[in-house]
Amino acid sequence: MACVPFLASGVRALRADLRYVSPAATDSAGQIGNPVVYPRTLYPAIDPFESGLLDVGDGHQLAYDVSGNPEGVPCVFLHGGPGAGVSPRSRTFFDPEFYKIVIFDQRGSGKSIPNAADDLAGSLVENTTPKLVGDIDLLREHLHIAKWGLVLGGSWGSTLALAYAQTYPRHVDALMLRGVFLFGPDEVNYLFSEGGTFGQNPVAWEKYTEYIKDTSADWEREQTNLLGAYWVRLTSEDAATRAAAASAFVGYELSISKAVIDPAGIEEVLGTPSILIPFAVMEVHYMLNAGFLRRGQLLDGVATMAAHGHRVAIAHGRADYVCQPQAAWRLTKALREAGAEVDLEFVSGAGHSDTEPGLADAMVRATDKFKGFLGLDKT
């Protein structure tokens, strides 16, 4: 789901294909350049003191880095998408004096090898949720971390964080989740198959379907399986077809991801193949395979989290059109009924992206609040 990293300096950008991207709503108040000021902002940018590539098998090497306090409470940032990758900004949700901050690009994404833009077939080898969950624990072991004090995941990252906590409950103390996605069939169909977003942004939905219609030899059939139709084009042998499909798919999602859309941000992502291609390919790959999760798995697994004393904080935009607020509410209710301690905050005026100041404020306040629970004795 949509939450893409800021581009690093030196990343090659091409001309963005905006043919199937809906125009942004008006911004007469100038909020793109002058966003609302919230009490908390991100921590200052920091450089890592360690970085590398971790061979996790199946032909994949994960790019990671470590920053903050070398003796601090270990935390890990799980990016969205799947396929969106991390950026230096991912480090700034945590107090660097308190946390030992780990970020990494998941299989096929970002600086990990292979990136889907360079080797599509290789990037998809064993690219599943169980494998990604295992990768998180391999990285923990590689860095000689006994357990993660805090796992932060947004959008797809929230899905992955829950799956990890339920698979390795002894290796987690707390979770901070943003834009919850439980991978229920209703959530997938709402976003990609049944036009659920038409009610909020009808032009975006029509552009999403129009691309398939305009490139289809059998629209009557393909309109009943839009994700499958996108997959055919994203895995085409023709590079131009792959790029056009990725631009239409990612452009749709980015155009509904924020309360105030910045067209320049969309152009930047759509013009950067190393971000664009993995984002589209991995997301459709996972959507077509139900997230490689049993139906209802993440809600069924909350008892394990409660039994191990996991603390959970959730921040969800009230105007999130990508991951519906009902997912955050259902997860909260399930956790509380299982006996877990959970704080849920619906953020007014915010959509889905962690670049929105209201969500950034809520996330930083949550990671700060966890410092009292975690304490330096839990390293």
Short mmCIF file of C-alpha atoms in Angstrom, two decimals:
data_model
loop_
_atom_site.label_atom_id
_atom_site.label_comp_id
_atom_site.label_asym_id
_atom_site.label_seq_id
_atom_site.Cartn_x
_atom_site.Cartn_y
_atom_site.Cartn_z
CA MET A 1 0.00 0.00 0.00
CA ALA A 2 1.07 3.50 -0.78
CA CYS A 3 3.82 4.99 1.27
CA VAL A 4 6.94 5.48 -0.76
CA PRO A 5 10.37 6.66 0.37
CA PHE A 6 11.93 9.99 -0.45
CA LEU A 7 14.43 9.68 -3.27
CA ALA A 8 18.08 9.52 -2.32
CA SER A 9 20.49 11.88 -4.01
CA GLY A 10 21.95 10.44 -7.18
CA VAL A 11 18.93 8.25 -7.98
CA ARG A 12 18.19 8.45 -11.70
CA ALA A 13 14.73 9.79 -12.52
CA LEU A 14 12.95 9.53 -15.88
CA ARG A 15 9.97 11.40 -17.27
CA ALA A 16 6.89 10.26 -15.36
CA ASP A 17 4.02 8.64 -17.29
CA LEU A 18 0.95 10.49 -15.97
CA ARG A 19 -1.56 9.47 -18.64
CA TYR A 20 -3.63 7.39 -16.24
CA VAL A 21 -3.16 9.43 -13.06
CA SER A 22 -6.04 11.55 -11.78
CA PRO A 23 -5.36 15.25 -11.19
CA ALA A 24 -4.96 16.34 -7.57
CA ALA A 25 -7.70 18.26 -5.80
CA THR A 26 -7.21 21.99 -5.33
CA ASP A 27 -4.99 23.33 -2.54
CA SER A 28 -5.93 26.99 -2.29
CA ALA A 29 -4.63 27.12 1.29
CA GLY A 30 -1.16 26.11 0.09
CA GLN A 31 -0.89 23.13 2.43
CA ILE A 32 1.53 21.31 0.14
CA GLY A 33 4.22 23.92 0.76
CA ASN A 34 2.99 25.00 4.18
CA PRO A 35 1.48 22.02 6.00
CA VAL A 36 -0.33 22.30 9.31
CA VAL A 37 2.12 22.42 12.22
CA TYR A 38 1.70 19.66 14.80
CA PRO A 39 3.24 19.40 18.29
CA ARG A 40 5.69 16.70 17.28
CA THR A 41 7.78 16.44 14.16
CA LEU A 42 10.32 13.90 13.01
CA TYR A 43 13.71 13.66 14.68
CA PRO A 44 16.64 15.22 12.77
CA ALA A 45 18.21 13.24 9.96
CA ILE A 46 21.05 10.97 11.04
CA ASP A 47 23.64 8.81 9.30
CA PRO A 48 24.07 5.10 9.96
CA PHE A 49 27.08 3.75 11.82
CA GLU A 50 26.73 0.34 10.16
CA SER A 51 25.35 -0.86 6.83
CA GLY A 52 25.60 -3.89 4.63
CA LEU A 53 23.98 -6.62 2.56
CA LEU A 54 22.65 -9.72 4.32
CA ASP A 55 22.39 -12.92 2.27
CA VAL A 56 19.07 -14.50 3.29
CA GLY A 57 19.09 -17.25 0.69
CA ASP A 58 16.97 -17.84 -2.42
CA GLY A 59 19.23 -15.43 -4.33
CA HIS A 60 18.29 -12.43 -2.17
CA GLN A 61 20.57 -9.99 -0.35
CA LEU A 62 18.90 -7.44 1.92
CA ALA A 63 20.30 -3.93 2.19
CA TYR A 64 20.19 -2.67 5.77
CA ASP A 65 21.65 -0.01 7.99
CA VAL A 66 21.85 0.72 11.72
CA SER A 67 21.82 4.17 13.32
CA GLY A 68 21.07 5.90 16.60
CA ASN A 69 22.42 4.65 19.93
CA PRO A 70 24.62 1.53 19.51
CA GLU A 71 23.67 0.51 23.08
CA GLY A 72 20.04 1.58 22.79
CA VAL A 73 16.80 -0.38 22.64
CA PRO A 74 16.68 -2.14 19.26
CA CYS A 75 13.88 -1.14 16.91
CA VAL A 76 13.15 -2.02 13.30
CA PHE A 77 11.23 -0.11 10.63
CA LEU A 78 9.15 -2.22 8.20
CA HIS A 79 8.30 -0.40 5.00
CA GLY A 80 5.06 -0.60 3.09
CA GLY A 81 4.08 -1.64 -0.38
CA PRO A 82 5.08 -4.42 -0.52
CA GLY A 83 7.97 -3.14 -2.57
CA ALA A 84 8.15 0.51 -1.49
CA GLY A 85 11.58 0.34 0.18
CA VAL A 86 13.06 2.54 2.90
CA SER A 87 14.80 5.90 2.83
CA PRO A 88 16.94 7.89 5.30
CA ARG A 89 13.68 9.45 6.51
CA SER A 90 12.66 6.06 7.92
CA ARG A 91 15.20 6.53 10.72
CA THR A 92 13.63 9.75 11.95
CA PHE A 93 10.54 8.32 13.66
CA PHE A 94 12.71 7.27 16.61
CA ASP A 95 14.68 9.09 19.30
CA PRO A 96 18.29 8.36 18.25
CA GLU A 97 19.53 8.84 21.81
CA PHE A 98 17.31 6.01 23.03
CA TYR A 99 16.85 3.59 20.15
CA LYS A 100 19.21 1.46 18.10
CA ILE A 101 17.47 1.98 14.76
CA VAL A 102 17.45 -0.70 12.05
CA ILE A 103 15.98 -0.16 8.60
CA PHE A 104 16.13 -2.46 5.58
CA ASP A 105 14.70 -3.03 2.12
CA GLN A 106 12.57 -6.16 1.79
CA ARG A 107 13.12 -8.74 -0.96
CA GLY A 108 13.05 -7.25 -4.44
CA SER A 109 12.92 -3.64 -3.20
CA GLY A 110 15.12 -0.59 -2.84
CA LYS A 111 18.83 -1.32 -2.59
CA SER A 112 18.31 -5.03 -1.90
CA ILE A 113 19.53 -7.40 -4.58
CA PRO A 114 17.91 -8.18 -6.93
CA ASN A 115 15.62 -5.18 -7.37
CA ALA A 116 12.53 -6.00 -9.44
CA ALA A 117 13.43 -3.25 -11.90
CA ASP A 118 16.69 -5.05 -12.70
CA ASP A 119 15.73 -8.73 -12.40
CA LEU A 120 11.99 -9.32 -12.29
CA ALA A 121 12.12 -13.11 -12.18
CA GLY A 122 14.83 -13.20 -9.54
CA SER A 123 13.07 -10.67 -7.35
CA LEU A 124 9.98 -12.88 -7.16
CA VAL A 125 11.78 -16.06 -6.10
CA GLU A 126 10.45 -17.12 -2.68
CA ASN A 127 9.05 -13.63 -2.16
CA THR A 128 6.31 -14.49 0.34
CA THR A 129 5.18 -13.32 3.75
CA PRO A 130 6.65 -16.30 5.63
CA LYS A 131 9.99 -15.67 3.94
CA LEU A 132 9.91 -11.95 4.77
CA VAL A 133 9.04 -12.77 8.37
CA GLY A 134 12.02 -15.11 8.47
CA ASP A 135 14.24 -12.42 6.99
CA ILE A 136 13.43 -10.05 9.87
CA ASP A 137 14.60 -12.64 12.34
CA LEU A 138 17.71 -13.47 10.31
CA LEU A 139 18.58 -9.78 10.39
CA ARG A 140 18.01 -9.70 14.16
CA GLU A 141 20.40 -12.62 14.60
CA HIS A 142 22.96 -11.12 12.21
CA LEU A 143 23.04 -7.93 14.27
CA HIS A 144 23.30 -9.90 17.55
CA ILE A 145 20.06 -8.44 18.86
CA ALA A 146 18.34 -10.51 21.54
CA LYS A 147 14.91 -9.07 20.78
CA TRP A 148 13.31 -6.07 19.14
CA GLY A 149 12.11 -3.58 21.69
CA LEU A 150 9.90 -1.98 19.07
CA VAL A 151 8.71 -3.02 15.63
CA LEU A 152 7.25 -0.16 13.58
CA GLY A 153 5.28 -0.97 10.45
CA GLY A 154 2.99 1.11 8.27
CA SER A 155 0.45 -0.07 5.70
CA TRP A 156 1.84 -3.38 4.37
CA GLY A 157 4.48 -2.94 7.06
CA SER A 158 1.73 -3.23 9.67
CA THR A 159 0.69 -6.55 8.13
CA LEU A 160 4.27 -7.78 8.23
CA ALA A 161 4.79 -6.53 11.78
CA LEU A 162 1.76 -8.48 13.01
CA ALA A 163 2.85 -11.61 11.15
CA TYR A 164 6.33 -11.34 12.65
CA ALA A 165 5.08 -10.74 16.19
CA GLN A 166 2.78 -13.75 15.97
CA THR A 167 5.50 -15.99 14.52
CA TYR A 168 8.30 -14.88 16.86
CA PRO A 169 6.41 -13.53 19.89
CA ARG A 170 9.41 -13.87 22.22
CA HIS A 171 11.46 -11.60 19.99
CA VAL A 172 9.19 -8.52 20.27
CA ASP A 173 8.18 -6.22 23.13
CA ALA A 174 6.04 -3.59 21.39
CA LEU A 175 4.56 -2.64 18.03
CA MET A 176 3.74 0.75 16.50
CA LEU A 177 1.35 0.31 13.54
CA ARG A 178 0.27 2.96 11.04
CA GLY A 179 -2.48 2.51 8.43
CA VAL A 180 -3.46 -1.03 9.43
CA PHE A 181 -4.03 -3.59 6.67
CA LEU A 182 -5.16 -7.09 7.73
CA PHE A 183 -5.24 -8.56 4.22
CA GLY A 184 -8.87 -9.57 4.41
CA PRO A 185 -10.54 -10.22 1.05
CA ASP A 186 -12.86 -7.28 1.72
CA GLU A 187 -9.86 -4.94 2.03
CA VAL A 188 -8.26 -6.18 -1.21
CA ASN A 189 -11.51 -6.09 -3.16
CA TYR A 190 -12.40 -2.62 -1.88
CA LEU A 191 -9.10 -1.18 -3.06
CA PHE A 192 -8.37 -3.03 -6.28
CA SER A 193 -11.36 -4.98 -7.56
CA GLU A 194 -14.76 -3.59 -6.68
CA GLY A 195 -14.30 0.17 -6.94
CA GLY A 196 -14.63 0.95 -3.26
CA THR A 197 -12.55 4.09 -3.67
CA PHE A 198 -14.88 5.44 -6.37
CA GLY A 199 -16.92 7.06 -3.61
CA GLN A 200 -13.94 9.17 -2.49
CA ASN A 201 -12.04 9.72 -5.73
CA PRO A 202 -14.07 8.62 -8.75
CA VAL A 203 -11.55 9.92 -11.27
CA ALA A 204 -8.72 7.90 -9.70
CA TRP A 205 -10.75 4.69 -9.90
CA GLU A 206 -11.80 5.35 -13.48
CA LYS A 207 -8.18 6.02 -14.50
CA TYR A 208 -7.13 2.75 -12.82
CA THR A 209 -9.68 0.77 -14.84
CA GLU A 210 -9.28 2.84 -18.00
CA TYR A 211 -5.67 1.75 -18.43
CA ILE A 212 -6.72 -1.90 -18.58
CA LYS A 213 -9.66 -1.14 -20.87
CA ASP A 214 -7.48 0.85 -23.27
CA THR A 215 -4.89 -1.94 -23.50
CA SER A 216 -7.22 -4.94 -23.44
CA ALA A 217 -8.17 -7.27 -26.26
CA ASP A 218 -10.87 -8.81 -24.03
CA TRP A 219 -12.23 -6.13 -21.68
CA GLU A 220 -15.34 -8.17 -20.85
CA ARG A 221 -13.12 -10.81 -19.27
CA GLU A 222 -10.39 -8.62 -17.81
CA GLN A 223 -12.74 -6.21 -16.05
CA THR A 224 -13.71 -9.09 -13.76
CA ASN A 225 -10.09 -9.56 -12.65
CA LEU A 226 -8.31 -6.21 -12.69
CA LEU A 227 -5.42 -7.37 -10.52
CA GLY A 228 -4.85 -10.32 -12.84
CA ALA A 229 -4.95 -7.98 -15.83
CA TYR A 230 -2.35 -5.70 -14.24
CA TRP A 231 -0.18 -8.73 -13.46
CA VAL A 232 -0.14 -9.80 -17.12
CA ARG A 233 1.15 -6.38 -18.12
CA LEU A 234 3.58 -5.99 -15.21
CA THR A 235 5.23 -9.28 -16.17
CA SER A 236 5.19 -8.64 -19.92
CA GLU A 237 8.34 -9.26 -21.91
CA ASP A 238 8.02 -5.68 -23.20
CA ALA A 239 9.70 -3.15 -20.91
CA ALA A 240 7.48 -0.28 -22.06
CA THR A 241 4.36 -2.28 -21.20
CA ARG A 242 5.74 -3.09 -17.74
CA ALA A 243 6.54 0.57 -17.08
CA ALA A 244 3.15 1.82 -18.30
CA ALA A 245 1.29 -0.70 -16.15
CA ALA A 246 3.38 0.21 -13.11
CA SER A 247 2.72 3.91 -13.64
CA ALA A 248 -1.04 3.40 -13.90
CA PHE A 249 -1.15 1.12 -10.86
CA VAL A 250 1.08 3.14 -8.55
CA GLY A 251 -0.34 6.42 -9.82
CA TYR A 252 -3.80 5.27 -8.79
CA GLU A 253 -2.74 4.43 -5.29
CA LEU A 254 -0.66 7.55 -4.74
CA SER A 255 -3.53 9.72 -5.94
CA ILE A 256 -5.71 8.48 -3.04
CA SER A 257 -3.03 8.16 -0.39
CA LYS A 258 -3.04 11.63 1.21
CA ALA A 259 -5.54 14.22 2.30
CA VAL A 260 -3.55 16.80 0.33
CA ILE A 261 -1.90 15.30 -2.75
CA ASP A 262 1.40 16.71 -3.99
CA PRO A 263 1.57 16.14 -7.78
CA ALA A 264 5.35 16.63 -7.74
CA GLY A 265 5.70 13.69 -5.36
CA ILE A 266 3.76 11.43 -7.70
CA GLU A 267 5.87 12.51 -10.68
CA GLU A 268 9.04 11.78 -8.73
CA VAL A 269 8.01 8.23 -7.88
CA LEU A 270 6.64 7.43 -11.33
CA GLY A 271 9.90 8.70 -12.85
CA THR A 272 12.12 6.44 -10.72
CA PRO A 273 12.10 2.81 -11.97
CA SER A 274 13.94 1.40 -8.94
CA ILE A 275 10.98 2.48 -6.78
CA LEU A 276 8.13 2.32 -9.29
CA ILE A 277 8.61 -1.22 -10.62
CA PRO A 278 9.10 -3.04 -7.29
CA PHE A 279 6.17 -1.17 -5.75
CA ALA A 280 3.76 -2.22 -8.49
CA VAL A 281 5.07 -5.75 -9.03
CA MET A 282 5.31 -6.75 -5.38
CA GLU A 283 1.99 -5.25 -4.42
CA VAL A 284 0.08 -7.04 -7.17
CA HIS A 285 2.03 -10.24 -6.47
CA TYR A 286 0.94 -10.19 -2.84
CA MET A 287 -2.63 -9.08 -3.55
CA LEU A 288 -3.15 -11.95 -5.99
CA ASN A 289 -1.90 -14.40 -3.36
CA ALA A 290 -3.94 -13.09 -0.41
CA GLY A 291 -0.75 -11.84 1.20
CA PHE A 292 0.41 -15.45 1.56
CA LEU A 293 -1.73 -15.53 4.72
CA ARG A 294 -4.58 -17.76 5.77
CA ARG A 295 -7.87 -15.89 5.74
CA GLY A 296 -8.31 -14.20 9.13
CA GLN A 297 -4.84 -15.25 10.26
CA LEU A 298 -3.75 -11.95 11.78
CA LEU A 299 -6.89 -11.45 13.84
CA ASP A 300 -6.81 -15.09 14.94
CA GLY A 301 -3.22 -14.65 16.14
CA VAL A 302 -3.72 -11.75 18.53
CA ALA A 303 -4.06 -14.11 21.51
CA THR A 304 -0.41 -15.07 21.05
CA MET A 305 0.57 -11.41 21.21
CA ALA A 306 -1.49 -10.82 24.34
CA ALA A 307 -0.05 -13.92 26.01
CA HIS A 308 3.47 -12.54 25.51
CA GLY A 309 2.64 -9.11 26.84
CA HIS A 310 3.03 -7.19 23.60
CA ARG A 311 2.14 -3.49 23.82
CA VAL A 312 0.58 -2.02 20.68
CA ALA A 313 0.07 1.56 19.49
CA ILE A 314 -1.95 2.26 16.33
CA ALA A 315 -2.16 5.53 14.37
CA HIS A 316 -4.65 5.59 11.51
CA GLY A 317 -5.77 8.51 9.34
CA ARG A 318 -9.48 9.23 9.63
CA ALA A 319 -9.50 9.93 5.89
CA ASP A 320 -7.45 6.89 4.87
CA TYR A 321 -8.86 5.71 1.53
CA VAL A 322 -6.16 3.07 0.98
CA CYS A 323 -6.39 1.11 4.22
CA GLN A 324 -9.82 1.63 5.71
CA PRO A 325 -10.10 2.76 9.36
CA GLN A 326 -12.33 -0.24 10.07
CA ALA A 327 -9.24 -2.48 9.90
CA ALA A 328 -7.59 -0.55 12.75
CA TRP A 329 -10.80 -0.73 14.76
CA ARG A 330 -11.23 -4.49 14.22
CA LEU A 331 -7.63 -5.13 15.23
CA THR A 332 -7.97 -2.96 18.33
CA LYS A 333 -11.11 -4.75 19.46
CA ALA A 334 -9.52 -8.16 18.90
CA LEU A 335 -6.39 -7.22 20.82
CA ARG A 336 -8.36 -5.80 23.75
CA GLU A 337 -10.63 -8.83 23.90
CA ALA A 338 -7.51 -11.02 24.03
CA GLY A 339 -6.19 -8.97 26.95
CA ALA A 340 -3.51 -6.94 25.18
CA GLU A 341 -2.78 -3.32 25.97
CA VAL A 342 -3.40 -1.19 22.88
CA ASP A 343 -3.64 2.54 22.19
CA LEU A 344 -5.60 3.53 19.08
CA GLU A 345 -5.47 7.05 17.66
CA PHE A 346 -7.55 8.12 14.67
CA VAL A 347 -5.89 11.22 13.23
CA SER A 348 -8.14 13.98 11.90
CA GLY A 349 -7.27 15.48 8.54
CA ALA A 350 -4.91 12.64 7.63
CA GLY A 351 -5.05 10.01 4.94
CA HIS A 352 -2.70 7.05 4.56
CA SER A 353 0.84 8.35 4.14
CA ASP A 354 3.36 8.73 6.94
CA THR A 355 4.53 11.90 5.19
CA GLU A 356 1.36 13.62 6.43
CA PRO A 357 2.24 15.76 9.45
CA GLY A 358 -0.66 14.51 11.58
CA LEU A 359 0.39 10.88 11.19
CA ALA A 360 4.07 11.70 11.70
CA ASP A 361 3.12 13.50 14.92
CA ALA A 362 1.13 10.51 16.18
CA MET A 363 3.87 8.05 15.29
CA VAL A 364 6.66 10.00 16.99
CA ARG A 365 4.54 10.50 20.10
CA ALA A 366 3.94 6.74 20.19
CA THR A 367 7.61 5.79 19.84
CA ASP A 368 8.45 8.35 22.55
CA LYS A 369 5.77 6.98 24.86
CA PHE A 370 7.14 3.47 24.47
CA LYS A 371 10.46 4.61 25.94
CA GLY A 372 8.92 4.55 29.40
CA PHE A 373 7.77 0.96 28.93
CA LEU A 374 10.88 -0.36 27.25
CA GLY A 375 13.67 1.15 29.33
CA LEU A 376 17.34 0.64 28.64
CA ASP A 377 17.35 -2.53 30.74
CA LYS A 378 15.52 -4.36 27.93
CA THR A 379 18.41 -4.38 25.48
#
